[in-house]
CSV table of C-alpha atoms in Angstrom, one decimal:
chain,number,residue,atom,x,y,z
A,256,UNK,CA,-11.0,46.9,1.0
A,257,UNK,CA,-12.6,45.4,4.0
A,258,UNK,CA,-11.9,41.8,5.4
A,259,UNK,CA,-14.8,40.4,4.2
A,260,UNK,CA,-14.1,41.8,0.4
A,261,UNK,CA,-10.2,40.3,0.5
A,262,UNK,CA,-11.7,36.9,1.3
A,263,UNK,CA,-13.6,37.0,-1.5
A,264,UNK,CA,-10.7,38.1,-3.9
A,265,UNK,CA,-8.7,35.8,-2.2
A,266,UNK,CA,-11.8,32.4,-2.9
A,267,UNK,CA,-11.8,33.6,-6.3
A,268,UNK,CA,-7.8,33.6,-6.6
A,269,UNK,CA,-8.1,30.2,-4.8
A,270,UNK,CA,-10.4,29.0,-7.9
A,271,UNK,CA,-9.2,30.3,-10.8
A,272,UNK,CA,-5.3,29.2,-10.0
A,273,UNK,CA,-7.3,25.6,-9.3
A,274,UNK,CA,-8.8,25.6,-12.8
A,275,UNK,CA,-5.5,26.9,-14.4
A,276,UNK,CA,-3.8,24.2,-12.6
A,277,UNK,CA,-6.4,21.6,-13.8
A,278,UNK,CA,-6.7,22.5,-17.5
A,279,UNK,CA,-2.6,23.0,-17.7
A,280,UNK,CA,-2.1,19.2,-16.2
A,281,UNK,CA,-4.8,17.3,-17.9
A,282,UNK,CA,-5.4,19.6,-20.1
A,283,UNK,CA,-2.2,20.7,-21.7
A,284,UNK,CA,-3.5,24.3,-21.2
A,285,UNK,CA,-0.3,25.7,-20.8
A,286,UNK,CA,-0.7,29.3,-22.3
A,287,UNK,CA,-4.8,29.8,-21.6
A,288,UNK,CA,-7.7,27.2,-20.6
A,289,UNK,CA,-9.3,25.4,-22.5
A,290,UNK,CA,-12.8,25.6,-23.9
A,291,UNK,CA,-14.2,23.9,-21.2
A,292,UNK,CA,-12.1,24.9,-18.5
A,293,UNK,CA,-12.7,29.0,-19.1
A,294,UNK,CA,-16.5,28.1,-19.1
A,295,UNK,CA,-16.4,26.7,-16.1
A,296,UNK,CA,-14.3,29.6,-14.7
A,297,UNK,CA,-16.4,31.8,-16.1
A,298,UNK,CA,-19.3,30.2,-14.7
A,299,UNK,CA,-17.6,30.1,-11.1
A,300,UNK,CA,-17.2,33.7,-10.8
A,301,UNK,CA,-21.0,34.3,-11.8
A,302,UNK,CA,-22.0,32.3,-8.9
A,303,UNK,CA,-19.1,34.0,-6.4
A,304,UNK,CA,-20.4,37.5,-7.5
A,305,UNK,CA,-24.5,36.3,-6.9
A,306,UNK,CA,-23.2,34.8,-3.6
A,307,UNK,CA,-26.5,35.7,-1.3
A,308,UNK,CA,-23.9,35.4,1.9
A,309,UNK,CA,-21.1,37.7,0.1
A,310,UNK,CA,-19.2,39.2,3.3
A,311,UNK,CA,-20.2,36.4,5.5
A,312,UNK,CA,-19.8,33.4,2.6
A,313,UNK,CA,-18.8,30.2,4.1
A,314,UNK,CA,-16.5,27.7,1.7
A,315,UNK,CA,-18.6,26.2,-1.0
A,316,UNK,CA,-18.5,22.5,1.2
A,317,UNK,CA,-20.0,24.4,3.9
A,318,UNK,CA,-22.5,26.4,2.2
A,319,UNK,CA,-26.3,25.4,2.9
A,320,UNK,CA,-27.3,27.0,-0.7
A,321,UNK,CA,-25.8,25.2,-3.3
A,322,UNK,CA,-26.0,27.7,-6.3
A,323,UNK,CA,-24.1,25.8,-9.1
A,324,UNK,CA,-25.8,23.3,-11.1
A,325,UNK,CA,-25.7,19.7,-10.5
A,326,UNK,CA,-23.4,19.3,-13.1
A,327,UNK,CA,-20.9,22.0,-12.6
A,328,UNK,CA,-20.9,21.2,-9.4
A,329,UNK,CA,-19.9,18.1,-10.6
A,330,UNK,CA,-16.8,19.4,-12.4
A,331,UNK,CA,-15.9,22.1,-9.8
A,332,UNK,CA,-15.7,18.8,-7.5
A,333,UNK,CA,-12.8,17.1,-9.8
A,334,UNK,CA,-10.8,20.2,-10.1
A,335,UNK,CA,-10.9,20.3,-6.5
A,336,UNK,CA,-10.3,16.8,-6.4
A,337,UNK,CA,-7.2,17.0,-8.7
A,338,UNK,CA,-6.0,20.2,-7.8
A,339,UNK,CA,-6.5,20.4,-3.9
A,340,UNK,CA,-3.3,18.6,-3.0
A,341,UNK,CA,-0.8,20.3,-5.8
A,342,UNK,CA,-2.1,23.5,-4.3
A,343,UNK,CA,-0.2,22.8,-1.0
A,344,UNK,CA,3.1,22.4,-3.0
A,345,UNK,CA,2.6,25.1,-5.8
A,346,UNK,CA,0.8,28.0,-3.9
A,347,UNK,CA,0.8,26.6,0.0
A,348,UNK,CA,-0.7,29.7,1.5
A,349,UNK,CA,-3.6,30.1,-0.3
A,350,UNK,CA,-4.3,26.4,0.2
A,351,UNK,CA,-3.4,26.8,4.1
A,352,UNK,CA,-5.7,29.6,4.0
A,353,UNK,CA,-8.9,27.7,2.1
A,354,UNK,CA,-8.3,25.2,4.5
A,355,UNK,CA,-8.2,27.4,7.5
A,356,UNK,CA,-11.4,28.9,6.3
A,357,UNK,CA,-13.1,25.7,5.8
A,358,UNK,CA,-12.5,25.4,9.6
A,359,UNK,CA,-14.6,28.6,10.4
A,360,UNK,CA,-18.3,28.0,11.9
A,361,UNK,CA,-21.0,29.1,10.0
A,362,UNK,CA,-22.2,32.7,10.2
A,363,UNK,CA,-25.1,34.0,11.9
A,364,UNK,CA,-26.8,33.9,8.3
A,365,UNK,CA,-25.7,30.5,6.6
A,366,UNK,CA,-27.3,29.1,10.0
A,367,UNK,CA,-30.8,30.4,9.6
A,368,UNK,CA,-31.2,29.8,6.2
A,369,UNK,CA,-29.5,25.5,6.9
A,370,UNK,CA,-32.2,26.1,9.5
A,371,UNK,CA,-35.1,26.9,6.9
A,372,UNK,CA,-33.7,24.4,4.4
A,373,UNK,CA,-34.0,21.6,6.7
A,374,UNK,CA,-37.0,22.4,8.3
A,375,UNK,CA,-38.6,22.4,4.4
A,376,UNK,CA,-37.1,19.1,4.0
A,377,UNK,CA,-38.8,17.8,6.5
């Protein structure tokens, strides 16, 4: 498995332990999500397998292609929102490490195409 593919496995651990932690708190989840949470991990790992950057993905924040729909982007935002901080008690490296990787400039790729996005905006 190349560097690239583990920080993939590792985003997609990231989320789904963020939506378990989520449904189980507000939830009451405890044994499996909910309805709503599974479709919306469900839905997450669509989008992380169509990723048009895949080895060279940037964090979702980062990303100048936002491939979820307005409103599941929406609801990816509160479990973030909610579960960001109990990550850093519950499962503190793969927080540390989302956060390091949030830190990481753009790649070569994500910058020409924020580059084409603006300049259509324009």
């Amino acid at each position: 498995m190349t560097s690239a593919e583990r920080r993939i496995a590792r985003e997609w651990k990231t989320v789904q332990l963020m939506i378990r932690l989520h449904c189980r708190d507000l939830h009451g989840g405890r044994t499996a999500l909910c309805a709503g949470c599974e479709e919306l991990r469900a839905y997450a790992e669509r989008r992380l397998e169509k990723c048009p950057f895949a080895e060279e993905k940037p964090t979702c924040v980062k990303c100048p292609v936002h491939c979820y729909e307005a409103a599941m982007r929406e609801r990816v935002r509160q479990v973030m929102r909610f579960s960001g901080p109990r990550m850093l008690l519950r499962h503190p490296l793969l927080a540390i490490l989302h956060l390091r990787d949030e830190r990481l400039p753009l790649s070569a790729k994500a910058e020409k195409v924020a580059e084409r996005l603006k300049k259509q905006a324009r």
